[in-house]
Tab-separated table of C-alpha atoms in Angstrom:
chain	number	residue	atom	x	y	z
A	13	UNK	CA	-7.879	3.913	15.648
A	14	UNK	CA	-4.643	4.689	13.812
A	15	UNK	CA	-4.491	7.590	11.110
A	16	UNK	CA	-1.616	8.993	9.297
A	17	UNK	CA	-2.322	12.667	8.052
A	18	UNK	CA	0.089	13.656	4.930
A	19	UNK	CA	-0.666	17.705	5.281
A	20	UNK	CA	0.426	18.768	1.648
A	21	UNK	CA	-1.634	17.640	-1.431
A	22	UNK	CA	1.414	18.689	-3.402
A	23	UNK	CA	4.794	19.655	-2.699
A	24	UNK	CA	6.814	21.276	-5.996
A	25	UNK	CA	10.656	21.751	-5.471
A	26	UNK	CA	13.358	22.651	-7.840
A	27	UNK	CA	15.594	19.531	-9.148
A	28	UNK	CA	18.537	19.794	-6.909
A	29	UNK	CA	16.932	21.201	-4.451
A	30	UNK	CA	16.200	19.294	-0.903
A	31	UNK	CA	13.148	17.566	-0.610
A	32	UNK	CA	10.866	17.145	2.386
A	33	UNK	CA	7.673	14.894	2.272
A	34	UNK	CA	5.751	15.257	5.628
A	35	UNK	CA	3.512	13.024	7.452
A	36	UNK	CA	2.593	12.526	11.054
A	37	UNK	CA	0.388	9.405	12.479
A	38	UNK	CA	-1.725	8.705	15.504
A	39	UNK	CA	-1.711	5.271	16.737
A	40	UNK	CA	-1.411	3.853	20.048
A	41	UNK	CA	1.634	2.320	20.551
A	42	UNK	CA	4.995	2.001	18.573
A	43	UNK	CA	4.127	1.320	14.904
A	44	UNK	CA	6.048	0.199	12.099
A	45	UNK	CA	6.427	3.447	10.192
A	46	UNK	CA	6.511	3.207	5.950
A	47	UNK	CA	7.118	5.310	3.073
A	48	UNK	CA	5.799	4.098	-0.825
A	49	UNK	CA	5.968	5.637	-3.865
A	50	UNK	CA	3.544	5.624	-6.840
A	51	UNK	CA	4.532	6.303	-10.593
A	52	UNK	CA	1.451	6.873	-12.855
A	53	UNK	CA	-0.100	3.326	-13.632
A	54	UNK	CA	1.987	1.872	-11.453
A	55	UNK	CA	2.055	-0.052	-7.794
A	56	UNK	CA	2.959	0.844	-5.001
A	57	UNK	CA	6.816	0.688	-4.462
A	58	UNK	CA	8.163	0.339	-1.179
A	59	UNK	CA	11.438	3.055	-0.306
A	60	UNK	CA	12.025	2.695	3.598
A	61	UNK	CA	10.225	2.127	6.718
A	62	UNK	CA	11.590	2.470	10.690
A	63	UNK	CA	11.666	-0.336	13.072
A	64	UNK	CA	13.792	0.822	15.858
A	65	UNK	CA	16.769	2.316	16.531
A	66	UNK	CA	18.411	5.166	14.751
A	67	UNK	CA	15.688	7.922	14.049
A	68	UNK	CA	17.791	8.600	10.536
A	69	UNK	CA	16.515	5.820	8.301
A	70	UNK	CA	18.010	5.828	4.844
A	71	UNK	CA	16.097	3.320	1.670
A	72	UNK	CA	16.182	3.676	-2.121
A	73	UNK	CA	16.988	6.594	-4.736
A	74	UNK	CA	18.816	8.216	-1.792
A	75	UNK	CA	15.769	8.786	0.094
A	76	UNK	CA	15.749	8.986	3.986
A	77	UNK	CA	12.915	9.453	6.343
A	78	UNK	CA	13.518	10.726	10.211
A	79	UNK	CA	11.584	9.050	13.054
A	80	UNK	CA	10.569	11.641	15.557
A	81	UNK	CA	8.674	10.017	18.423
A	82	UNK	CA	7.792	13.098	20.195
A	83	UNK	CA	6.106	15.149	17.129
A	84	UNK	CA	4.967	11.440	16.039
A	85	UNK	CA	6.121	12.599	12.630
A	86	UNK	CA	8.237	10.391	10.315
A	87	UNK	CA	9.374	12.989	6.915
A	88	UNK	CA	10.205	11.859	3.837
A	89	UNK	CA	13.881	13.899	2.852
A	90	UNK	CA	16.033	13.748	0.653
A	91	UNK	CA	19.131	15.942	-0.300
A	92	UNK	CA	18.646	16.589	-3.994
A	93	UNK	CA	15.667	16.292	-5.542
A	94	UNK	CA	15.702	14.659	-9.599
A	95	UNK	CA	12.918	15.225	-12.018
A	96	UNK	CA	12.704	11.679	-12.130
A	97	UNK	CA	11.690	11.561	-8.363
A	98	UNK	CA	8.100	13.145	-9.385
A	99	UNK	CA	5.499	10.930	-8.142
A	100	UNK	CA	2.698	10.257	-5.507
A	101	UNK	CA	4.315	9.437	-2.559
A	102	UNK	CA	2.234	7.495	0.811
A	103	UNK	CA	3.446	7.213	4.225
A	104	UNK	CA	2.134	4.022	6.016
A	105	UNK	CA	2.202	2.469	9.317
A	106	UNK	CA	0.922	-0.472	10.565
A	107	UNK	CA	0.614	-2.084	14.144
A	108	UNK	CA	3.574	-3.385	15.732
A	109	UNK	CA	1.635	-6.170	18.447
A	110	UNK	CA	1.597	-8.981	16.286
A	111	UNK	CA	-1.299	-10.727	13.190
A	112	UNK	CA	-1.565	-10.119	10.387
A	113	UNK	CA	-2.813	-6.397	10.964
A	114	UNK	CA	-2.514	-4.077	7.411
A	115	UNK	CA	-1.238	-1.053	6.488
A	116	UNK	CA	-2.638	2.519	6.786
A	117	UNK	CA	-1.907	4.677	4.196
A	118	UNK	CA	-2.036	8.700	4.350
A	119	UNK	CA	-3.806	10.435	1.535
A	120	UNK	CA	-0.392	10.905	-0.343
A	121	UNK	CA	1.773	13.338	-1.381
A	122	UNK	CA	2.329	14.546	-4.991
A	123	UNK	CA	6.036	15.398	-5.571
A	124	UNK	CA	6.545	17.272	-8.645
A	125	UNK	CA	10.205	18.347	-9.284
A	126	UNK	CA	11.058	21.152	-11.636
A	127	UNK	CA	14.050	21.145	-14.000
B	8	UNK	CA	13.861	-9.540	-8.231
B	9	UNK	CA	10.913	-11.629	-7.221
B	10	UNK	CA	7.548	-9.173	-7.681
B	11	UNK	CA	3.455	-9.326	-7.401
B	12	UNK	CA	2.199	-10.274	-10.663
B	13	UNK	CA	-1.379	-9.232	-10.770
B	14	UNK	CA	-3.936	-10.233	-13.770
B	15	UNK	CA	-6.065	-8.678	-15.175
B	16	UNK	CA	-4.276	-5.133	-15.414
B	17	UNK	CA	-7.755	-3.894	-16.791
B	18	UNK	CA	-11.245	-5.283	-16.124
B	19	UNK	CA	-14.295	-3.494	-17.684
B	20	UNK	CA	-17.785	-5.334	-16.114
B	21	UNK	CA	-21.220	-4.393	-16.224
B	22	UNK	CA	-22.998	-4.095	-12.991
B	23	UNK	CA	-24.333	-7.084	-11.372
B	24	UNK	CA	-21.864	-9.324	-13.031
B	25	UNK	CA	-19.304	-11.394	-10.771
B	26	UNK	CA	-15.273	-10.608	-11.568
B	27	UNK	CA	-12.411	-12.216	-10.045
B	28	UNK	CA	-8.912	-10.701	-10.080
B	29	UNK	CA	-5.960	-12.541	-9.819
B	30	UNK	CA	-2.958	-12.113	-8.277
B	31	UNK	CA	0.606	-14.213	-7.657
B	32	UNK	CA	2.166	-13.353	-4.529
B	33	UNK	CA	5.733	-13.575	-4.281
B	34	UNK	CA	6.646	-17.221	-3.781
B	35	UNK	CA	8.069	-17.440	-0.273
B	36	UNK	CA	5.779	-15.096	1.028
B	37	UNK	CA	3.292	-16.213	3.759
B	38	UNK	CA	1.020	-13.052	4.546
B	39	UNK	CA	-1.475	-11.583	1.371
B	40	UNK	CA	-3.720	-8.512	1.247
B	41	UNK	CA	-5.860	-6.940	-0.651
B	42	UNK	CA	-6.456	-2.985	-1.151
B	43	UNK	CA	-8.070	-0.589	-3.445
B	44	UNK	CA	-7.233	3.107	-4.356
B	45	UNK	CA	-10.488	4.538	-5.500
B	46	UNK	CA	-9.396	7.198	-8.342
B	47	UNK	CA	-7.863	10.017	-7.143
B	48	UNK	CA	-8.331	8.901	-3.176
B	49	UNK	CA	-6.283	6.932	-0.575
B	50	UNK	CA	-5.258	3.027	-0.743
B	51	UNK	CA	-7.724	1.443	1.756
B	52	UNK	CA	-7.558	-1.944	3.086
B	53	UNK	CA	-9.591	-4.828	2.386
B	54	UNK	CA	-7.831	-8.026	3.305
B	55	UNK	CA	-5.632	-9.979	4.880
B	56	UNK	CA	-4.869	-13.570	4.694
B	57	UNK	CA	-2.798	-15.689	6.326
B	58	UNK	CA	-2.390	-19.631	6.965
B	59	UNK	CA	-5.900	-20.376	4.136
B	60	UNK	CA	-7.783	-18.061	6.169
B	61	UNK	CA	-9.071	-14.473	6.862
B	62	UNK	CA	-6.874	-12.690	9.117
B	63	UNK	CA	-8.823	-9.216	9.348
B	64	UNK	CA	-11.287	-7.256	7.080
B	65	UNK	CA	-12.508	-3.820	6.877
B	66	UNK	CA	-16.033	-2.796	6.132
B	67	UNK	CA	-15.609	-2.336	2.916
B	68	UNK	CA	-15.097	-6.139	2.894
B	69	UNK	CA	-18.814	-7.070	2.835
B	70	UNK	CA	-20.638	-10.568	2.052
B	71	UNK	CA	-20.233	-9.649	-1.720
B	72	UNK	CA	-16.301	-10.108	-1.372
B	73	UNK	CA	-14.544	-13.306	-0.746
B	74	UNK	CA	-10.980	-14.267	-1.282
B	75	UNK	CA	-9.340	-17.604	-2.181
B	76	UNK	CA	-5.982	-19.456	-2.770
B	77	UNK	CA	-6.997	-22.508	-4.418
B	78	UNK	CA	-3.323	-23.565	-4.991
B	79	UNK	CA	0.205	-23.047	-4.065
B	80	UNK	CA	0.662	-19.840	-6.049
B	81	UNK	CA	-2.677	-17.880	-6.876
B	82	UNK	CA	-4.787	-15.548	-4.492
B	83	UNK	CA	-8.042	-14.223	-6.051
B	84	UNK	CA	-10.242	-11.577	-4.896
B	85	UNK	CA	-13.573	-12.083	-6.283
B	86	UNK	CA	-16.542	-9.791	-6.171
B	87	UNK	CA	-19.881	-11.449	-6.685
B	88	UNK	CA	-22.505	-9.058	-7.617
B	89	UNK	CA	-20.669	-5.224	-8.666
B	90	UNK	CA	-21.588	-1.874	-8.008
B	91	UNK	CA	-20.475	0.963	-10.246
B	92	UNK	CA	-18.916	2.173	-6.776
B	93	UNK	CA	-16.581	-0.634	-6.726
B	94	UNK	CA	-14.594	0.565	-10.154
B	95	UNK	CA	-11.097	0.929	-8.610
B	96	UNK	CA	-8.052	0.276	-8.590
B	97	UNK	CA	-7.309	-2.923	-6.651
B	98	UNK	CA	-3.553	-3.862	-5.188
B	99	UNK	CA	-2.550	-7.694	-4.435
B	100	UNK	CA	0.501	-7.589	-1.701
B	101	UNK	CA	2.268	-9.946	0.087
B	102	UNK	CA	4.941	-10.286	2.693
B	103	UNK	CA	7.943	-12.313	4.401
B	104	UNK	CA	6.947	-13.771	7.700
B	105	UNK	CA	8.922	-11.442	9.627
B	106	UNK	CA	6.451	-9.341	11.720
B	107	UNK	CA	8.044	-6.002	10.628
B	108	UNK	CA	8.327	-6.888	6.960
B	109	UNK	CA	7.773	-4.631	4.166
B	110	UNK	CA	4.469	-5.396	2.062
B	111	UNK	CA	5.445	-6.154	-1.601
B	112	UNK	CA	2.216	-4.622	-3.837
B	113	UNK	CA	1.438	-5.962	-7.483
B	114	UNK	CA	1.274	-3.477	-10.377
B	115	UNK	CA	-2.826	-3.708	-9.677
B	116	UNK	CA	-6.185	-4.545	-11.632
B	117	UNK	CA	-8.066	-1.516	-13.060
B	118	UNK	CA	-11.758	-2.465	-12.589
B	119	UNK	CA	-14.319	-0.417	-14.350
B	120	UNK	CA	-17.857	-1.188	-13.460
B	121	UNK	CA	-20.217	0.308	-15.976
């Protein structure tokens, strides 16, 4: 069965300050890997996801996640955090053989950036 | 920017009655789900639908759920008989028919079962 464990409940970080949003999965296979981000009252809002290739994948508001294969860990980074980045943030993955197979969601992370 | 449009955003119901929630998947999109974020928990899958049929469910997905696309542009969840332990939040997504296409989620029905 595929799982995606987000370790941190929270992660606070000081605006300008680098950001790092972890998650790890367990599936068999190579899954397509997903990060979303939730604003209060709000969907979900999709940032970046890895398909293949370069481990460094970069998506919106300057976020970038890195693929690592061997930890099976895909982190959520990004350079300088902005208050405006505080939210609930999911890492996803879903099965790469084909169908119409859904998305797996971690618990989430809550990013809260300080000014 | 083509998005989900979801209806109601907030559904209040008494237990036992029968709700359906709405959503409007973006237009050229081929693949639909459902999910639900219990308050303060994980989104967990419900749904999928593909081609006027069920793709895969989860267990949550019991006899007392059924979805429906009775035209070109709507995709209902409905829930016949609720439990106070379905109040949730409930997401409508859909996706391009690319097999490693991102899921596009709707701004999601509030459903309070009292």
């Amino acid at each position: 069965a595929q799982s995606v464990a987000q370790p941190e409940d929270q992660v606070n970080v000081a605006e300008g300050n680098p950001l790092t949003v972890k998650c790890t999965y367990s599936v068999s296979g190579n899954p397509y890997l997903f990060w979303y981000v939730q604003y209060p009252n709000r969907g979900l809002q999709f940032l970046l996801k890895y398909i293949t290739g370069d481990n460094l994948v970069k998506g919106s508001y300057g976020f970038e996640a890195e693929f690592n294969k061997s930890q099976t860990s895909f982190h959520l980074k990004k350079p300088s955090a902005l208050v405006s980045d505080s939210a609930l943030y999911f890492c996803a993955v879903r099965d790469r053989t084909g169908g119409n197979t859904p998305l797996v969601f971690g618990k989430g992370t809550r990013l809260s950036v300080i000014a | 920017e083509p998005e989900v449009t979801q209806t109601p955003s907030h559904q209040v119901t008494q237990m036992g009655q029968e709700v359906i929630l709405r959503c409007v998947p973006i237009s050229n999109h081929l693949y639909f789900y459902w999910y639900r974020q219990i308050l303060g928990q994980k989104v967990e899958f419900l749904v999928s639908f593909y081609n006027n049929e069920i793709s895969e469910k989860s267990e949550i997905f019991d006899d007392q759920f059924s979805v429906e696309r009775p035209d070109g542009s709507n995709f209902t969840l409905k829930i016949r008989s609720t439990k106070l332990e379905d109040s949730a939040m409930y997401f409508c997504a859909s996706r391009g028919d690319s097999s490693h296409s991102e899921q596009y989620f709707g701004p999601g029905t509030r459903l309070t079962v009292t």
